[in-house]
PDB file of C-alpha atoms in Angstrom:
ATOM      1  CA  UNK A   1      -4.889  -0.886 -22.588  1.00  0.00           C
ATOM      2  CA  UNK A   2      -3.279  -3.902 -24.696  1.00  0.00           C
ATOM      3  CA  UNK A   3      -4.933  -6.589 -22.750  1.00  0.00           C
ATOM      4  CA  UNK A   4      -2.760  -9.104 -24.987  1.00  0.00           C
ATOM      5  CA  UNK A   5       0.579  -7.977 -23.981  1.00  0.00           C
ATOM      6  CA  UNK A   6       3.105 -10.703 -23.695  1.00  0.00           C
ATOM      7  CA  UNK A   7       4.995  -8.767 -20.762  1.00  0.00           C
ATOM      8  CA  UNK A   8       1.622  -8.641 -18.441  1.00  0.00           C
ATOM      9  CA  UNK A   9       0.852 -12.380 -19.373  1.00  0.00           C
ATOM     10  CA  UNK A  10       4.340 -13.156 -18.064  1.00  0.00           C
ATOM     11  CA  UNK A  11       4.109 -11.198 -15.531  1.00  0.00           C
ATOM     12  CA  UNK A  12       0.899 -12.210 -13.852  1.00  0.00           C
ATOM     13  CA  UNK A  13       2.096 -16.162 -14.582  1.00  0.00           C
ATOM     14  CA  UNK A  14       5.293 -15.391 -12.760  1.00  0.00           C
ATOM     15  CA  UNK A  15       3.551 -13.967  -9.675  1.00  0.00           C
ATOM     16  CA  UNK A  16       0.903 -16.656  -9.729  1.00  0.00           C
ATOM     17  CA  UNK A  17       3.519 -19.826 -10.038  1.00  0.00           C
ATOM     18  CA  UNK A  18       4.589 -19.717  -6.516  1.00  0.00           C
ATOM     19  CA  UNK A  19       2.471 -20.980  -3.770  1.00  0.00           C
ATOM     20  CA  UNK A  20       0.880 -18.480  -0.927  1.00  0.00           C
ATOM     21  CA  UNK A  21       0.018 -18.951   2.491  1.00  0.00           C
ATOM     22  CA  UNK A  22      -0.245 -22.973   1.554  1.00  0.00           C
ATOM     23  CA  UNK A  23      -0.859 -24.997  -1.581  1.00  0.00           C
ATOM     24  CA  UNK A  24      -3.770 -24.036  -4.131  1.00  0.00           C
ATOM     25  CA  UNK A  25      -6.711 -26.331  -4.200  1.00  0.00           C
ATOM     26  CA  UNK A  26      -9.448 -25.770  -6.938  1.00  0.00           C
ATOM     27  CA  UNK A  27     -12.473 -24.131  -5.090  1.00  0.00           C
ATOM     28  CA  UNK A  28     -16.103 -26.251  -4.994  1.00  0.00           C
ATOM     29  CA  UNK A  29     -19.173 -24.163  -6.751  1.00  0.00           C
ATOM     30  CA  UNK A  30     -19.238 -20.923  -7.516  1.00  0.00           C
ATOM     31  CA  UNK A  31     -17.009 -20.253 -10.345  1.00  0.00           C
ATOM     32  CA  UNK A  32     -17.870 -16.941 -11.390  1.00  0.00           C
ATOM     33  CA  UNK A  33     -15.441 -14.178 -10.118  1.00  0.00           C
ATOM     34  CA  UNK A  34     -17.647 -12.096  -8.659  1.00  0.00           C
ATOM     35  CA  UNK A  35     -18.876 -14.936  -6.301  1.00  0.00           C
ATOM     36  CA  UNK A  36     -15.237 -15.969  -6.372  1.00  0.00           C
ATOM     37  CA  UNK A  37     -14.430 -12.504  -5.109  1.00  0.00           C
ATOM     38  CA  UNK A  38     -17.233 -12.921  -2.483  1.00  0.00           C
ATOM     39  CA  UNK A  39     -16.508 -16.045  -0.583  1.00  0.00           C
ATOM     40  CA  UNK A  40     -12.496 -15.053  -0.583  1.00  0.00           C
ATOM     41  CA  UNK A  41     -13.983 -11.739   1.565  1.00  0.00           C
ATOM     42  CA  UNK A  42     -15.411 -14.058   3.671  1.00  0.00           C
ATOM     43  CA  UNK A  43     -13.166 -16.404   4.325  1.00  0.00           C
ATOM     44  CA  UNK A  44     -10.429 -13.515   4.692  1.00  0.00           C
ATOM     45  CA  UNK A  45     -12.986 -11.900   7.561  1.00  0.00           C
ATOM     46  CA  UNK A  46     -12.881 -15.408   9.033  1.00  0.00           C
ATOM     47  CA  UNK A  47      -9.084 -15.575   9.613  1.00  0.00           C
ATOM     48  CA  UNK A  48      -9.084 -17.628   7.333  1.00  0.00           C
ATOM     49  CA  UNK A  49      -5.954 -16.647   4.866  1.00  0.00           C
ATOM     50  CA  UNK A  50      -5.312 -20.273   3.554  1.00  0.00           C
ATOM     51  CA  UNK A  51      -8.642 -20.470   2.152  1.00  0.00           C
ATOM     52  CA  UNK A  52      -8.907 -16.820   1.255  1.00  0.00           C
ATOM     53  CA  UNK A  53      -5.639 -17.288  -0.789  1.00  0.00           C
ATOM     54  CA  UNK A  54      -7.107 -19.896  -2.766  1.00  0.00           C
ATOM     55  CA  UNK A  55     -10.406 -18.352  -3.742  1.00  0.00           C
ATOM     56  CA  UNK A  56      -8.374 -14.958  -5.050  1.00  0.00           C
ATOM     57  CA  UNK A  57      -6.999 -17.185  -7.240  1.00  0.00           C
ATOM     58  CA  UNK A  58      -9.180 -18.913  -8.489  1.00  0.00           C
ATOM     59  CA  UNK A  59     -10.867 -16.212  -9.135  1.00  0.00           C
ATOM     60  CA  UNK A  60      -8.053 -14.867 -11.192  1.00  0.00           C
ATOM     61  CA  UNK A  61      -7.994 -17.815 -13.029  1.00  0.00           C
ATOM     62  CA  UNK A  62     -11.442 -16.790 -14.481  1.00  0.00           C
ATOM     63  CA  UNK A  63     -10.567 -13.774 -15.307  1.00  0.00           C
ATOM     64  CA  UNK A  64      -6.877 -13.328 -15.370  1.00  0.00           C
ATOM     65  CA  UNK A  65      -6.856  -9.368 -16.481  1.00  0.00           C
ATOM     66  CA  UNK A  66      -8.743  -8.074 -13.440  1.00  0.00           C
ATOM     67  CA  UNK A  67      -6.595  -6.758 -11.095  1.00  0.00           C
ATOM     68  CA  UNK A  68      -9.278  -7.518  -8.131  1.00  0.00           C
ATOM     69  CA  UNK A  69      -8.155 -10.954  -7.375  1.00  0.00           C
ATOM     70  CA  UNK A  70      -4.388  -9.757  -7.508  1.00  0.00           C
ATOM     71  CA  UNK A  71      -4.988  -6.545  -5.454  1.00  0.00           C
ATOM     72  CA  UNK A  72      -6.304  -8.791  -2.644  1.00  0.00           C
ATOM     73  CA  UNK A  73      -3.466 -11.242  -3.178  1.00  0.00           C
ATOM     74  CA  UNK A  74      -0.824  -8.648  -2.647  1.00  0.00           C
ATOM     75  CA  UNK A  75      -2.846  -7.022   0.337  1.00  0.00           C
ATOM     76  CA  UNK A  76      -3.142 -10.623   1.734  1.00  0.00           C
ATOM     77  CA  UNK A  77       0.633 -11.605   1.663  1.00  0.00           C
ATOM     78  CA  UNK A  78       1.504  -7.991   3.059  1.00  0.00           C
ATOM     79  CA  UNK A  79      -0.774  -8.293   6.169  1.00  0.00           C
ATOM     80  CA  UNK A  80       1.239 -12.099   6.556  1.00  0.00           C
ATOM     81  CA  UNK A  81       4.474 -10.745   6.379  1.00  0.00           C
ATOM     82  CA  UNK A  82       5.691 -11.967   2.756  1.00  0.00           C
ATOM     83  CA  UNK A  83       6.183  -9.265   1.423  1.00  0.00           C
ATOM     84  CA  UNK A  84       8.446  -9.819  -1.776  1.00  0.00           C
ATOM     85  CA  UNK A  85       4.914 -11.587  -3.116  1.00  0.00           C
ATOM     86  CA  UNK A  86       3.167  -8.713  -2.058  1.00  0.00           C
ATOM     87  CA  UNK A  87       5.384  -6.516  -3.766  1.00  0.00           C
ATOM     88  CA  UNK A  88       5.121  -8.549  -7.423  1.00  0.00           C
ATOM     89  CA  UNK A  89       1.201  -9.036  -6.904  1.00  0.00           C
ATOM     90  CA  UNK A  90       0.965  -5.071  -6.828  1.00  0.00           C
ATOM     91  CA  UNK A  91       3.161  -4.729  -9.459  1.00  0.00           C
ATOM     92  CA  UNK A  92       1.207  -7.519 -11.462  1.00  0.00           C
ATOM     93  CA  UNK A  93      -1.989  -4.820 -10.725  1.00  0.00           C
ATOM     94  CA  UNK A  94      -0.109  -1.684 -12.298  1.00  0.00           C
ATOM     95  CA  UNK A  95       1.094  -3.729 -15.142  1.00  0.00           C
ATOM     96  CA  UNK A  96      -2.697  -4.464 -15.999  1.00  0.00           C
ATOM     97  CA  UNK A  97      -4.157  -0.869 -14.151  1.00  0.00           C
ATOM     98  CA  UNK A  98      -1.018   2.011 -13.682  1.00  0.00           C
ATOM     99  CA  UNK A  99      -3.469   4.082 -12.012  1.00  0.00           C
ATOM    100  CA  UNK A 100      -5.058   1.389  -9.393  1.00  0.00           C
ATOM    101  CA  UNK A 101      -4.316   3.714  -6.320  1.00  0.00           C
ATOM    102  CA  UNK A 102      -4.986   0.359  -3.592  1.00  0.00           C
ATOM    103  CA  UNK A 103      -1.774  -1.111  -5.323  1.00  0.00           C
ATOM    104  CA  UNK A 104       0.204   1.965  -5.201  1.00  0.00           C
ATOM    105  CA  UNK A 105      -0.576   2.077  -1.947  1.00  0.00           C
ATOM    106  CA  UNK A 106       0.423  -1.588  -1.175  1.00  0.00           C
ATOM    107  CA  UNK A 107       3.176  -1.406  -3.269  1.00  0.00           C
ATOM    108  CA  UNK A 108       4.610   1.490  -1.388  1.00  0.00           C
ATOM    109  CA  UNK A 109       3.854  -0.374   1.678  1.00  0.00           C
ATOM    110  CA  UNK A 110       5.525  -3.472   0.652  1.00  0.00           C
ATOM    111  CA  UNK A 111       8.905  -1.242  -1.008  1.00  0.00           C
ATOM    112  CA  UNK A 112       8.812  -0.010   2.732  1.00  0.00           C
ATOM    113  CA  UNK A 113       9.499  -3.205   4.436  1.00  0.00           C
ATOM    114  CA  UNK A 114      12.034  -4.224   1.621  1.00  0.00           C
ATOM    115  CA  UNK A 115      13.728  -1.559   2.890  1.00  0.00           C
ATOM    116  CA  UNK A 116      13.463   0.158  -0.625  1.00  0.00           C
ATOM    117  CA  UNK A 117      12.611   3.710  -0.058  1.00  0.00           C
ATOM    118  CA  UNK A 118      13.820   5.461  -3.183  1.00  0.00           C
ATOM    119  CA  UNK A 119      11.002   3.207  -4.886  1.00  0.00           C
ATOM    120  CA  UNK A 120       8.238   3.871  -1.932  1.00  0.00           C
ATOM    121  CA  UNK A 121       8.963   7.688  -2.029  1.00  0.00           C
ATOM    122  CA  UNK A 122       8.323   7.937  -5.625  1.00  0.00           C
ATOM    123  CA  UNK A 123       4.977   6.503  -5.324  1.00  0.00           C
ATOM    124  CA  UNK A 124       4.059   8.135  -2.594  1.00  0.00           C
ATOM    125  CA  UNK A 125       4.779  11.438  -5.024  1.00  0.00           C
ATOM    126  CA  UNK A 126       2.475  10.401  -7.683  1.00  0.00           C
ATOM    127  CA  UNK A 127      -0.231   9.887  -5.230  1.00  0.00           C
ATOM    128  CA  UNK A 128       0.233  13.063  -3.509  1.00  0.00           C
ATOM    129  CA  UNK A 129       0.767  14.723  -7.136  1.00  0.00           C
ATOM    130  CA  UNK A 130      -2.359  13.199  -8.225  1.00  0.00           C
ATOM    131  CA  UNK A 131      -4.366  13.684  -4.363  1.00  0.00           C
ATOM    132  CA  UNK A 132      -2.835  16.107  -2.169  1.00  0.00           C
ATOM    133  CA  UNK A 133      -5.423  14.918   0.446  1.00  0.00           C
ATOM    134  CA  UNK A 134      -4.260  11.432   0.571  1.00  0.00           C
ATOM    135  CA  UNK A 135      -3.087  11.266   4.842  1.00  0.00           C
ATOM    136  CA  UNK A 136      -1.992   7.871   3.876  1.00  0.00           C
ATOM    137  CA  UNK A 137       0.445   9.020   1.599  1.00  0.00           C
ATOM    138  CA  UNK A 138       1.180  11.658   3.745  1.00  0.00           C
ATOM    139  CA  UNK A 139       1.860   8.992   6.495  1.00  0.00           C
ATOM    140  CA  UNK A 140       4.314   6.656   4.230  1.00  0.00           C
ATOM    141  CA  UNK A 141       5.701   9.445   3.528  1.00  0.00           C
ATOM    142  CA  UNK A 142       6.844  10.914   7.131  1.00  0.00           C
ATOM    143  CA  UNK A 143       7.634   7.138   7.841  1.00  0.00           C
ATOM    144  CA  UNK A 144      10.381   7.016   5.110  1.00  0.00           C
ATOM    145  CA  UNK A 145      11.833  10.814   6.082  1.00  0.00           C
ATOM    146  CA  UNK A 146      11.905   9.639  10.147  1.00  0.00           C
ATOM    147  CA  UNK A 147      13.880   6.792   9.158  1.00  0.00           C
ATOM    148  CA  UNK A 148      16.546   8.238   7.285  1.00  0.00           C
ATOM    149  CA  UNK A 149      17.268  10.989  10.583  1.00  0.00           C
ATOM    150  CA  UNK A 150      14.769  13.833   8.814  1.00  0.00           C
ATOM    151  CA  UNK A 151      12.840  14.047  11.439  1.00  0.00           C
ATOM    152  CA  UNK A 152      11.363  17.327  11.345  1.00  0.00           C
ATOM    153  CA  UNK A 153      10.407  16.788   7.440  1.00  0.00           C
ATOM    154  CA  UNK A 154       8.943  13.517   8.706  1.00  0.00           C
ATOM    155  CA  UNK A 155       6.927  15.436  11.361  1.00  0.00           C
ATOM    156  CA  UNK A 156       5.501  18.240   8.616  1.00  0.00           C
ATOM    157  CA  UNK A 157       4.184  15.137   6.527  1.00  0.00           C
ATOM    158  CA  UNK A 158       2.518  13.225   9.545  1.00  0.00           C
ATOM    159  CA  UNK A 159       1.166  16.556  10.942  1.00  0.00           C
ATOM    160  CA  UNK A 160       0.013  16.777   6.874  1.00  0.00           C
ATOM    161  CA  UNK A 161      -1.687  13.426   7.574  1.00  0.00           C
ATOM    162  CA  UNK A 162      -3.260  14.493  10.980  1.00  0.00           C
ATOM    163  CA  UNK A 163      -4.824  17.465   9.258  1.00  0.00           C
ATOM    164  CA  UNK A 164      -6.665  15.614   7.064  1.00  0.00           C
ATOM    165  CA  UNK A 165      -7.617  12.507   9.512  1.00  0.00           C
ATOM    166  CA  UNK A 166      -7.263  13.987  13.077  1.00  0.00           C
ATOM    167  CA  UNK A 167      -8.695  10.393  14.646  1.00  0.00           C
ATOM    168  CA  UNK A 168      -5.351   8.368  13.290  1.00  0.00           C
ATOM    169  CA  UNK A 169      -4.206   7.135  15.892  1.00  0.00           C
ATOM    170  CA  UNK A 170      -1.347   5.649  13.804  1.00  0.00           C
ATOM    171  CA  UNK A 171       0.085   8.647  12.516  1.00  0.00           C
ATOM    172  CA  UNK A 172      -0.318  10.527  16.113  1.00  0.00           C
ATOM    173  CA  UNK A 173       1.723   7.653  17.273  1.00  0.00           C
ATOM    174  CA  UNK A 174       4.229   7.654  14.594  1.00  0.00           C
ATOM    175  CA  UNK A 175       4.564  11.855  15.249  1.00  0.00           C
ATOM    176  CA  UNK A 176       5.226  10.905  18.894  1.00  0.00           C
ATOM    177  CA  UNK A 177       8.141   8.538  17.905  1.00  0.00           C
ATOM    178  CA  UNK A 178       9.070  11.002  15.663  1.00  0.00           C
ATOM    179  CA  UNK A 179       9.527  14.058  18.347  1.00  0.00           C
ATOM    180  CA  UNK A 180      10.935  11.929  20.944  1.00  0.00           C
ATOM    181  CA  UNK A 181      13.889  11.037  18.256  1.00  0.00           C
ATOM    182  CA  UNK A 182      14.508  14.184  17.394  1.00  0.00           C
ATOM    183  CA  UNK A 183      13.643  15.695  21.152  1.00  0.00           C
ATOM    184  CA  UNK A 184      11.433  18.223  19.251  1.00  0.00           C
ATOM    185  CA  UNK A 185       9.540  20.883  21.176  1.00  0.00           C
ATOM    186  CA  UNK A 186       5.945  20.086  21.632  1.00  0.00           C
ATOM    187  CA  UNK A 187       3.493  21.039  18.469  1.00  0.00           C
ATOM    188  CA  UNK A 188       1.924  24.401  18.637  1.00  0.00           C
ATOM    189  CA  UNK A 189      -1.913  24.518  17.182  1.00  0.00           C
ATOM    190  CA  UNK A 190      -0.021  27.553  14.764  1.00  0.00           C
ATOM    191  CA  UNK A 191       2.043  24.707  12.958  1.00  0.00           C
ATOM    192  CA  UNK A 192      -1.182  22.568  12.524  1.00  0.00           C
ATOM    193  CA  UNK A 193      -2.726  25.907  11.435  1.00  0.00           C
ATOM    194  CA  UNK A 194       0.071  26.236   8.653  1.00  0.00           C
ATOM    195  CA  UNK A 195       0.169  22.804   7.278  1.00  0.00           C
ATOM    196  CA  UNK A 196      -3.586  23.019   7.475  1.00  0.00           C
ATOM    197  CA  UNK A 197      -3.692  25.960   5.073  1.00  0.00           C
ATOM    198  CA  UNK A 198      -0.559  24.615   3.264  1.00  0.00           C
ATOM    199  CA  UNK A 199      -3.134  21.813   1.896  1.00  0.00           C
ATOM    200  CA  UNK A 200      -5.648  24.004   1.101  1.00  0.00           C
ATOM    201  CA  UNK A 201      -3.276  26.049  -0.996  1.00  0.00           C
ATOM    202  CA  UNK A 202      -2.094  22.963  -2.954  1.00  0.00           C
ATOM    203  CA  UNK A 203       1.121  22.404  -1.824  1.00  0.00           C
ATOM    204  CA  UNK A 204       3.533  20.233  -3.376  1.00  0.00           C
ATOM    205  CA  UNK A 205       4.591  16.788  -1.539  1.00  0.00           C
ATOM    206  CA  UNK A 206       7.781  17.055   0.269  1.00  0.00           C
ATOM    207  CA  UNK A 207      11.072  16.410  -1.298  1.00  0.00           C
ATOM    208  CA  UNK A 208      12.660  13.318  -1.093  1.00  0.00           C
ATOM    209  CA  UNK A 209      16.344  11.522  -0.703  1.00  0.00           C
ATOM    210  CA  UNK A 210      16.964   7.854  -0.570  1.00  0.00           C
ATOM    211  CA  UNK A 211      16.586   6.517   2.713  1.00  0.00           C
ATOM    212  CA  UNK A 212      15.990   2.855   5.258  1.00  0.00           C
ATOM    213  CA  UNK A 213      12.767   2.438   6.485  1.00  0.00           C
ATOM    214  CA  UNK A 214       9.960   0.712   8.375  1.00  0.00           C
ATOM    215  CA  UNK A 215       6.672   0.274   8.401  1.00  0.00           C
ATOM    216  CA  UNK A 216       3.335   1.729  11.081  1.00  0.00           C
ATOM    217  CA  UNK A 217       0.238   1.286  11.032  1.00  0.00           C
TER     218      UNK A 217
END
């Protein structure tokens, strides 16, 4: 990786020039990012974002080609509803890191809410092509097919998602939804059986077709 890229520079200035969750104020003491790093964590665990916001980036000011400080950034705005910074925070990650799976992730989250599900589907691909045991994939994925009336592809990917994390109650919840739009019959334990041993045989991710959608936890 060209660390000295103009494109990531501008980029990563682009994302950082607008203010988040408040106005930036230089942190006090530790100015390493790893420390950095730290006391953002704890201020995020604290509730408080303000704070948190300015740590991450001061921390990315020490170190502006570590996509840490910008993961958190974009994972911060998401969970506070602005989610057009989320969105160019992730994609300030990928430009440094392509592969950095928490800002695929995040990214497909945040394409999601913008209603951009052409963009979201495609990720979720390469993370299923790359981890076919990813639920959450599996999850964004069902989310995207429900909303555009494909309910019983939507249902395949969340029962996908249940198979490998049977405790989510997220994705149970979003199946529900799912079967009560398309007054499906109940789930038999033979179709859990099948998706089950789909995985296990390496099945490809579901096909896709552009679509509106929402977000669940």
């Amino acid at each position: 990786m060209n660390r000295n890229t103009l494109a990531v520079a501008a980029l990563i200035a682009g994302v950082l020039a607008a203010p988040l969750l408040g106005n930036h104020a230089r942190a006090e003491g530790p100015s390493t990012s790893t420390a950095l790093l730290a006391l953002a964590g704890q201020a995020e665990a604290g509730n408080r974002d303000v704070r948190a916001a300015e740590l991450y980036r001061e921390a990315h000011e020490v170190d502006p080609y570590d996509p840490a400080p910008l993961s958190a950034l974009g994972s911060l705005a998401l969970r506070n509803g602005e989610t057009d910074e989320a969105a160019a925070f992730f994609r300030a990650v990928l430009a440094i890191d392509p592969r950095h799976d928490d800002a695929r992730h995040g990214l497909a989250d945040a394409l999601l809410d913008l209603d951009r599900a052409v963009e979201a589907l495609a990720l979720y691909d390469a993370l299923l092509a790359q981890d076919a045991a990813d639920h959450r994939a599996w999850n964004g994925k069902g989310l995207a097919l429900d909303l555009a009336g494909r309910n019983d592809e939507a249902q395949l990917a969340y029962r996908a998602a249940l198979a490998l994390s049977p405790g989510n109650d997220g994705t149970r919840a979003n199946l529900e939804v799912s079967r009560s739009l398309a007054a499906a019959p109940a789930e038999s334990p033979a179709s859990q059986a099948g998706v089950t041993l789909a995985l296990n045989d390496g099945a490809a991710p579901l096909p896709v077709q552009p679509v509106s959608a929402r977000r669940n936890p």
